[in-house]
Amino acid sequence: REKDSFSSSERDEITKRYMSFLEWLIKFCLDNTYSNKHFGSFLITTSTLLHIIEHITLENPHLPVAPFFNSKRVHDSILSCLVIDTFEDNKKLALKLLFALRHTRQNGQETHDLSLDQLGQVAYQLVNSVNPAHSLTCQYVFKLIIGYEEISSDVHKNKLIYKHLDRLVSLVESGVRETRDNFILTLKHNAIFPKLTCIRALLDEINIKQLESDKCDWKNLAGRLVTASIEACQSVSSIVCNMNPETIGHLPMDQEPIDIHKLSENLDRSVQISDAHINTITSQHLLITGWKTIKECSLSMGALCTQLWWPKDANLGEPILESNHIRSIIEFFKHYLRNLRHRGAFEQAYNGFIMV
């Protein structure tokens, strides 16, 4: 601001000192951006990096700041926070920072690019995991894939979202079929709820105004999702609608293997598990997959109604979600809000119901 009051040599010295400080600050923040770091510290370091990118790097492209972000190490470090970190708030910040780095590349400053194909492979591996942390990671990886892709228009973005939704719905349908053969092992090794978590995350990314050209495909996909969600809940209803779901053969925190005979009696259905698998399954596995399946189905159908049933700002002529699907969804909520015995499942079903 007062550059006229300084000589040329003084300005050069000030710039040199400023750049030295900026280099140190960037390095310090990057060194302190790692997974599972305390949220307060993570917030400060990522916010500082975002400020540097948005208000210094982009507005002053002549400054030699961009090279600090042009490395595989930087991207891998931030990406590990998105994938490995167990704090959702940290994942959100890491996602925002990765998008900011993507923005610098769009403005002519070359940075290391992410391998979206590899990220997709990671996401589709994690969607089978019963670990709730993995389902949380999946949805943020999909958000990164959708947001980081170089897409020319919202129409193309919707097509990319449709491709992933179609594949995820197919995986849900496959999982539902497997539960008919052996629902215990399917819930343990091919959990349905992570796929529904990702579906719900992708539904939020759709630009409703750009669906007119592919309306028939989206209608078909919405119908498949409603049917698959209802059938997925039917596969776990004997768990979450049980008179005492928190004690399916064991106390809530008991990590001992399940008792097959007692489990069959409590669930009122025949349960067949080989000796090789019986020691790997506990009542907690069943409870987690049961109530989270109800949760994700309820919230996914609520999101469907919110997003695809005659949105106010979209000139679709007619809704994507048809009336018979709405009736099926309402009947679903009527049934489970009456019969659910698991408190967490009931609360999440109610949250989905009020979206309808």
Tab-separated table of C-alpha atoms in Angstrom:
chain	number	residue	atom	x	y	z
A	1	ARG	CA	0.000	0.000	0.000
A	2	GLU	CA	2.886	2.319	0.715
A	3	LYS	CA	5.190	1.033	-1.983
A	4	ASP	CA	5.929	4.558	-3.235
A	5	SER	CA	7.564	5.397	0.095
A	6	PHE	CA	10.122	2.606	-0.367
A	7	SER	CA	13.025	2.433	-2.704
A	8	SER	CA	13.335	-0.361	-5.231
A	9	SER	CA	15.895	-2.226	-3.143
A	10	GLU	CA	13.717	-1.902	-0.034
A	11	ARG	CA	10.689	-3.254	-1.881
A	12	ASP	CA	12.719	-6.206	-3.113
A	13	GLU	CA	13.877	-6.915	0.426
A	14	ILE	CA	10.317	-6.722	1.790
A	15	THR	CA	9.060	-9.033	-0.954
A	16	LYS	CA	11.869	-11.468	-0.241
A	17	ARG	CA	11.041	-11.533	3.467
A	18	TYR	CA	7.334	-11.869	2.752
A	19	MET	CA	7.904	-14.796	0.408
A	20	SER	CA	10.214	-16.413	2.934
A	21	PHE	CA	7.492	-16.168	5.569
A	22	LEU	CA	4.856	-17.444	3.139
A	23	GLU	CA	7.021	-20.418	2.199
A	24	TRP	CA	7.513	-21.257	5.867
A	25	LEU	CA	3.779	-20.909	6.576
A	26	ILE	CA	2.772	-23.191	3.703
A	27	LYS	CA	5.324	-25.814	4.716
A	28	PHE	CA	4.244	-25.607	8.356
A	29	CYS	CA	0.558	-26.036	7.467
A	30	LEU	CA	1.232	-28.925	5.108
A	31	ASP	CA	3.387	-30.676	7.704
A	32	ASN	CA	0.543	-30.364	10.195
A	33	THR	CA	-2.215	-31.552	7.885
A	34	TYR	CA	-2.556	-35.254	8.544
A	35	SER	CA	-5.331	-37.725	9.314
A	36	ASN	CA	-7.027	-37.822	12.725
A	37	LYS	CA	-5.434	-34.561	13.810
A	38	HIS	CA	-7.403	-32.624	16.431
A	39	PHE	CA	-10.250	-30.814	14.671
A	40	GLY	CA	-9.283	-27.363	15.974
A	41	SER	CA	-5.716	-27.668	14.705
A	42	PHE	CA	-6.864	-29.223	11.447
A	43	LEU	CA	-9.337	-26.378	10.937
A	44	ILE	CA	-6.630	-23.741	11.408
A	45	THR	CA	-4.097	-25.348	9.061
A	46	THR	CA	-6.575	-26.164	6.275
A	47	SER	CA	-8.254	-22.753	6.536
A	48	THR	CA	-4.860	-21.078	6.229
A	49	LEU	CA	-4.004	-23.133	3.150
A	50	LEU	CA	-7.393	-22.362	1.615
A	51	HIS	CA	-6.852	-18.651	2.220
A	52	ILE	CA	-3.420	-18.792	0.593
A	53	ILE	CA	-4.815	-20.602	-2.449
A	54	GLU	CA	-7.929	-18.468	-2.882
A	55	HIS	CA	-6.632	-15.014	-1.954
A	56	ILE	CA	-2.921	-15.114	-2.686
A	57	THR	CA	-2.139	-17.798	-5.259
A	58	LEU	CA	-5.103	-17.129	-7.549
A	59	GLU	CA	-5.060	-13.346	-7.248
A	60	ASN	CA	-1.291	-13.100	-7.624
A	61	PRO	CA	-0.257	-15.736	-10.165
A	62	HIS	CA	3.178	-14.125	-10.534
A	63	LEU	CA	4.131	-15.100	-6.977
A	64	PRO	CA	6.102	-18.371	-6.808
A	65	VAL	CA	3.614	-20.026	-4.439
A	66	ALA	CA	1.981	-22.602	-6.706
A	67	PRO	CA	5.030	-24.933	-6.816
A	68	PHE	CA	4.484	-25.705	-3.136
A	69	PHE	CA	1.154	-27.306	-4.034
A	70	ASN	CA	2.512	-28.965	-7.165
A	71	SER	CA	3.580	-32.238	-5.629
A	72	LYS	CA	2.234	-35.718	-5.193
A	73	ARG	CA	3.125	-35.571	-1.508
A	74	VAL	CA	0.765	-32.653	-0.872
A	75	HIS	CA	-2.159	-34.291	-2.646
A	76	ASP	CA	-1.527	-37.656	-1.018
A	77	SER	CA	-1.363	-36.060	2.416
A	78	ILE	CA	-4.667	-34.245	1.989
A	79	LEU	CA	-6.259	-37.234	0.286
A	80	SER	CA	-5.260	-39.449	3.223
A	81	CYS	CA	-7.184	-37.082	5.493
A	82	LEU	CA	-10.240	-37.585	3.312
A	83	VAL	CA	-9.899	-41.368	3.153
A	84	ILE	CA	-8.351	-42.347	6.489
A	85	ASP	CA	-9.523	-39.660	8.899
A	86	THR	CA	-12.344	-40.777	11.187
A	87	PHE	CA	-13.640	-37.248	11.877
A	88	GLU	CA	-16.317	-36.200	9.406
A	89	ASP	CA	-15.564	-32.492	9.858
A	90	ASN	CA	-11.950	-33.160	8.874
A	91	LYS	CA	-13.153	-35.014	5.782
A	92	LYS	CA	-15.254	-32.006	4.785
A	93	LEU	CA	-12.283	-29.670	5.151
A	94	ALA	CA	-9.999	-32.022	3.217
A	95	LEU	CA	-12.574	-32.242	0.417
A	96	LYS	CA	-12.818	-28.454	0.236
A	97	LEU	CA	-9.031	-28.143	0.114
A	98	LEU	CA	-8.736	-30.704	-2.703
A	99	PHE	CA	-11.343	-28.786	-4.695
A	100	ALA	CA	-9.344	-25.600	-4.126
A	101	LEU	CA	-6.226	-27.289	-5.500
A	102	ARG	CA	-8.296	-28.416	-8.476
A	103	HIS	CA	-9.332	-24.800	-8.980
A	104	THR	CA	-5.716	-23.643	-9.142
A	105	ARG	CA	-5.097	-26.097	-11.986
A	106	GLN	CA	-8.106	-24.754	-13.852
A	107	ASN	CA	-6.563	-21.290	-13.590
A	108	GLY	CA	-3.419	-22.316	-15.383
A	109	GLN	CA	-1.268	-23.302	-12.421
A	110	GLU	CA	-0.285	-26.903	-12.886
A	111	THR	CA	-0.649	-29.164	-9.870
A	112	HIS	CA	-0.426	-32.875	-9.348
A	113	ASP	CA	-3.666	-34.479	-10.507
A	114	LEU	CA	-5.606	-37.200	-8.729
A	115	SER	CA	-6.207	-40.636	-10.193
A	116	LEU	CA	-9.995	-40.726	-10.279
A	117	ASP	CA	-10.014	-44.304	-11.566
A	118	GLN	CA	-8.052	-45.478	-8.537
A	119	LEU	CA	-10.318	-43.503	-6.234
A	120	GLY	CA	-13.309	-45.178	-7.838
A	121	GLN	CA	-11.775	-48.596	-7.234
A	122	VAL	CA	-11.214	-47.723	-3.577
A	123	ALA	CA	-14.799	-46.524	-3.211
A	124	TYR	CA	-16.288	-49.675	-4.724
A	125	GLN	CA	-14.121	-51.836	-2.478
A	126	LEU	CA	-15.258	-50.012	0.647
A	127	VAL	CA	-18.982	-50.163	-0.154
A	128	ASN	CA	-19.025	-53.820	0.887
A	129	SER	CA	-17.570	-53.164	4.338
A	130	VAL	CA	-19.691	-53.394	7.476
A	131	ASN	CA	-17.444	-50.804	9.153
A	132	PRO	CA	-19.478	-47.552	9.493
A	133	ALA	CA	-16.294	-45.488	9.079
A	134	HIS	CA	-15.816	-46.998	5.626
A	135	SER	CA	-19.322	-46.030	4.521
A	136	LEU	CA	-18.600	-42.472	5.666
A	137	THR	CA	-15.393	-42.480	3.632
A	138	CYS	CA	-17.169	-43.844	0.555
A	139	GLN	CA	-19.589	-40.978	0.273
A	140	TYR	CA	-16.812	-38.384	0.450
A	141	VAL	CA	-14.740	-40.243	-2.125
A	142	PHE	CA	-17.728	-40.221	-4.482
A	143	LYS	CA	-18.243	-36.505	-3.837
A	144	LEU	CA	-14.578	-35.971	-4.709
A	145	ILE	CA	-14.880	-37.994	-7.920
A	146	ILE	CA	-17.960	-36.054	-9.029
A	147	GLY	CA	-16.618	-32.632	-8.067
A	148	TYR	CA	-13.040	-33.140	-9.271
A	149	GLU	CA	-13.940	-34.503	-12.693
A	150	GLU	CA	-13.416	-32.024	-15.520
A	151	ILE	CA	-17.030	-31.694	-16.665
A	152	SER	CA	-18.192	-29.222	-19.283
A	153	SER	CA	-21.814	-28.896	-18.122
A	154	ASP	CA	-24.338	-29.944	-15.487
A	155	VAL	CA	-25.857	-32.348	-18.017
A	156	HIS	CA	-22.588	-34.282	-18.207
A	157	LYS	CA	-22.259	-34.136	-14.435
A	158	ASN	CA	-25.717	-35.679	-14.084
A	159	LYS	CA	-24.716	-38.429	-16.512
A	160	LEU	CA	-21.664	-39.224	-14.394
A	161	ILE	CA	-23.808	-39.292	-11.251
A	162	TYR	CA	-26.313	-41.535	-13.020
A	163	LYS	CA	-23.551	-43.978	-13.970
A	164	HIS	CA	-22.455	-44.369	-10.346
A	165	LEU	CA	-26.018	-44.480	-9.027
A	166	ASP	CA	-26.939	-47.183	-11.526
A	167	ARG	CA	-23.983	-49.307	-10.439
A	168	LEU	CA	-24.684	-48.784	-6.739
A	169	VAL	CA	-28.370	-49.658	-7.113
A	170	SER	CA	-27.328	-52.834	-8.964
A	171	LEU	CA	-25.068	-53.710	-6.020
A	172	VAL	CA	-27.970	-53.166	-3.608
A	173	GLU	CA	-30.200	-55.403	-5.731
A	174	SER	CA	-27.490	-58.067	-5.783
A	175	GLY	CA	-27.069	-57.826	-2.012
A	176	VAL	CA	-30.810	-58.221	-1.484
A	177	ARG	CA	-30.798	-61.395	-3.586
A	178	GLU	CA	-27.909	-62.782	-1.548
A	179	THR	CA	-29.737	-62.175	1.729
A	180	ARG	CA	-32.441	-64.585	0.612
A	181	ASP	CA	-29.876	-67.388	0.594
A	182	ASN	CA	-27.985	-66.497	3.763
A	183	PHE	CA	-28.846	-63.135	5.222
A	184	ILE	CA	-26.405	-63.405	8.161
A	185	LEU	CA	-23.291	-63.857	6.025
A	186	THR	CA	-24.482	-61.283	3.499
A	187	LEU	CA	-24.954	-58.653	6.190
A	188	LYS	CA	-21.489	-59.450	7.524
A	189	HIS	CA	-19.489	-59.625	4.288
A	190	ASN	CA	-21.554	-57.659	1.760
A	191	ALA	CA	-23.287	-54.963	3.781
A	192	ILE	CA	-26.064	-53.073	2.010
A	193	PHE	CA	-26.123	-49.864	4.030
A	194	PRO	CA	-22.779	-48.402	2.767
A	195	LYS	CA	-24.109	-48.520	-0.794
A	196	LEU	CA	-27.232	-46.662	0.291
A	197	THR	CA	-25.081	-44.098	2.109
A	198	CYS	CA	-23.257	-43.366	-1.150
A	199	ILE	CA	-26.517	-43.262	-3.085
A	200	ARG	CA	-27.865	-40.645	-0.705
A	201	ALA	CA	-24.691	-38.566	-1.065
A	202	LEU	CA	-24.894	-38.708	-4.867
A	203	LEU	CA	-28.576	-37.738	-4.891
A	204	ASP	CA	-27.587	-34.457	-3.246
A	205	GLU	CA	-25.223	-33.692	-6.150
A	206	ILE	CA	-27.876	-33.903	-8.892
A	207	ASN	CA	-28.819	-30.768	-10.790
A	208	ILE	CA	-32.572	-31.290	-11.039
A	209	LYS	CA	-33.000	-28.636	-13.732
A	210	GLN	CA	-30.939	-30.682	-16.200
A	211	LEU	CA	-32.819	-34.007	-16.005
A	212	GLU	CA	-35.387	-33.400	-18.742
A	213	SER	CA	-33.383	-35.041	-21.538
A	214	ASP	CA	-32.872	-38.293	-19.597
A	215	LYS	CA	-36.133	-38.339	-17.682
A	216	CYS	CA	-37.082	-41.921	-18.630
A	217	ASP	CA	-33.760	-43.309	-17.420
A	218	TRP	CA	-34.020	-41.412	-14.144
A	219	LYS	CA	-37.601	-42.600	-13.635
A	220	ASN	CA	-36.510	-46.190	-14.074
A	221	LEU	CA	-33.575	-45.714	-11.709
A	222	ALA	CA	-35.778	-44.089	-9.054
A	223	GLY	CA	-38.224	-46.988	-9.235
A	224	ARG	CA	-35.428	-49.534	-8.876
A	225	LEU	CA	-34.030	-47.676	-5.881
A	226	VAL	CA	-37.396	-47.594	-4.107
A	227	THR	CA	-37.952	-51.313	-4.694
A	228	ALA	CA	-34.415	-52.289	-3.696
A	229	SER	CA	-34.554	-50.146	-0.538
A	230	ILE	CA	-37.826	-51.672	0.612
A	231	GLU	CA	-36.539	-55.199	-0.037
A	232	ALA	CA	-33.293	-54.411	1.788
A	233	CYS	CA	-35.278	-53.378	4.860
A	234	GLN	CA	-37.349	-56.535	4.657
A	235	SER	CA	-34.127	-58.554	4.873
A	236	VAL	CA	-33.245	-56.994	8.254
A	237	SER	CA	-36.740	-56.486	9.659
A	238	SER	CA	-36.448	-59.599	11.833
A	239	ILE	CA	-33.545	-57.871	13.606
A	240	VAL	CA	-34.821	-54.322	14.063
A	241	CYS	CA	-38.457	-55.295	14.596
A	242	ASN	CA	-37.498	-57.898	17.192
A	243	MET	CA	-39.091	-57.384	20.601
A	244	ASN	CA	-35.647	-57.004	22.131
A	245	PRO	CA	-33.238	-56.172	19.286
A	246	GLU	CA	-30.456	-54.919	21.554
A	247	THR	CA	-30.092	-58.403	23.025
A	248	ILE	CA	-30.111	-60.801	20.090
A	249	GLY	CA	-28.686	-63.602	22.140
A	250	HIS	CA	-26.176	-61.355	23.957
A	251	LEU	CA	-25.835	-58.160	25.929
A	252	PRO	CA	-25.313	-55.012	23.793
A	253	MET	CA	-21.558	-54.817	24.392
A	254	ASP	CA	-20.964	-58.549	24.315
A	255	GLN	CA	-18.488	-59.418	21.552
A	256	GLU	CA	-18.825	-63.174	21.912
A	257	PRO	CA	-19.859	-65.182	18.822
A	258	ILE	CA	-23.583	-65.549	18.322
A	259	ASP	CA	-25.532	-68.535	19.598
A	260	ILE	CA	-27.165	-69.984	16.476
A	261	HIS	CA	-29.999	-71.756	18.262
A	262	LYS	CA	-30.878	-68.761	20.423
A	263	LEU	CA	-30.581	-66.421	17.444
A	264	SER	CA	-32.947	-68.569	15.368
A	265	GLU	CA	-35.423	-68.565	18.234
A	266	ASN	CA	-35.220	-64.794	18.773
A	267	LEU	CA	-35.500	-63.939	15.080
A	268	ASP	CA	-38.176	-66.555	14.467
A	269	ARG	CA	-36.387	-67.809	11.374
A	270	SER	CA	-33.952	-70.565	10.546
A	271	VAL	CA	-30.319	-69.455	10.619
A	272	GLN	CA	-27.709	-71.674	8.990
A	273	ILE	CA	-24.031	-70.766	9.431
A	274	SER	CA	-21.017	-73.009	9.019
A	275	ASP	CA	-18.560	-73.505	11.865
A	276	ALA	CA	-15.938	-71.608	9.858
A	277	HIS	CA	-18.001	-68.400	10.036
A	278	ILE	CA	-19.746	-68.666	13.372
A	279	ASN	CA	-16.793	-67.301	15.354
A	280	THR	CA	-16.552	-64.176	13.190
A	281	ILE	CA	-20.106	-62.911	13.702
A	282	THR	CA	-21.426	-61.226	16.829
A	283	SER	CA	-24.783	-59.768	17.747
A	284	GLN	CA	-23.250	-56.314	17.323
A	285	HIS	CA	-22.578	-56.990	13.642
A	286	LEU	CA	-26.232	-57.801	13.132
A	287	LEU	CA	-27.455	-54.794	15.093
A	288	ILE	CA	-25.202	-52.372	13.220
A	289	THR	CA	-26.118	-53.661	9.776
A	290	GLY	CA	-29.784	-53.922	10.726
A	291	TRP	CA	-30.436	-50.444	12.052
A	292	LYS	CA	-28.082	-48.737	9.603
A	293	THR	CA	-29.878	-50.424	6.705
A	294	ILE	CA	-33.170	-49.027	8.001
A	295	LYS	CA	-31.528	-45.634	8.491
A	296	GLU	CA	-30.044	-45.393	5.004
A	297	CYS	CA	-33.143	-46.759	3.269
A	298	SER	CA	-35.337	-44.258	5.106
A	299	LEU	CA	-33.085	-41.278	4.424
A	300	SER	CA	-32.518	-42.330	0.797
A	301	MET	CA	-36.243	-42.512	0.120
A	302	GLY	CA	-36.724	-39.221	1.925
A	303	ALA	CA	-34.032	-37.698	-0.306
A	304	LEU	CA	-35.737	-39.167	-3.375
A	305	CYS	CA	-38.993	-37.457	-2.455
A	306	THR	CA	-37.216	-34.187	-1.712
A	307	GLN	CA	-35.116	-34.205	-4.879
A	308	LEU	CA	-37.231	-35.909	-7.525
A	309	TRP	CA	-40.869	-35.270	-6.638
A	310	TRP	CA	-41.798	-32.153	-8.576
A	311	PRO	CA	-38.994	-29.808	-7.499
A	312	LYS	CA	-40.124	-26.182	-7.474
A	313	ASP	CA	-37.203	-24.833	-9.493
A	314	ALA	CA	-37.180	-27.499	-12.206
A	315	ASN	CA	-39.289	-27.352	-15.362
A	316	LEU	CA	-39.754	-31.088	-15.685
A	317	GLY	CA	-43.399	-31.102	-16.743
A	318	GLU	CA	-43.979	-34.144	-14.571
A	319	PRO	CA	-42.056	-35.552	-11.596
A	320	ILE	CA	-39.297	-38.124	-11.886
A	321	LEU	CA	-40.671	-40.047	-8.914
A	322	GLU	CA	-44.039	-41.493	-9.875
A	323	SER	CA	-47.169	-41.676	-7.728
A	324	ASN	CA	-46.980	-45.443	-7.243
A	325	HIS	CA	-43.456	-45.032	-5.885
A	326	ILE	CA	-44.696	-42.398	-3.448
A	327	ARG	CA	-47.421	-44.760	-2.262
A	328	SER	CA	-44.868	-47.545	-1.765
A	329	ILE	CA	-42.654	-45.203	0.242
A	330	ILE	CA	-45.557	-44.087	2.440
A	331	GLU	CA	-46.566	-47.705	3.083
A	332	PHE	CA	-42.946	-48.462	3.953
A	333	PHE	CA	-42.865	-45.751	6.610
A	334	LYS	CA	-46.291	-46.688	7.963
A	335	HIS	CA	-45.135	-50.264	8.476
A	336	TYR	CA	-41.758	-49.576	10.059
A	337	LEU	CA	-42.803	-46.680	12.265
A	338	ARG	CA	-45.369	-49.040	13.765
A	339	ASN	CA	-43.143	-52.078	14.111
A	340	LEU	CA	-39.570	-50.926	14.726
A	341	ARG	CA	-38.239	-51.807	18.173
A	342	HIS	CA	-34.684	-50.572	17.775
A	343	ARG	CA	-34.612	-46.982	19.008
A	344	GLY	CA	-31.905	-45.740	16.633
A	345	ALA	CA	-33.633	-47.307	13.637
A	346	PHE	CA	-36.951	-45.716	14.638
A	347	GLU	CA	-35.406	-42.252	15.006
A	348	GLN	CA	-33.768	-42.428	11.587
A	349	ALA	CA	-36.928	-43.798	9.982
A	350	TYR	CA	-38.780	-40.817	11.412
A	351	ASN	CA	-36.156	-38.439	9.985
A	352	GLY	CA	-36.732	-39.976	6.564
A	353	PHE	CA	-40.511	-39.852	6.997
A	354	ILE	CA	-40.637	-36.109	7.678
A	355	MET	CA	-38.747	-35.546	4.408
A	356	VAL	CA	-41.623	-37.222	2.584
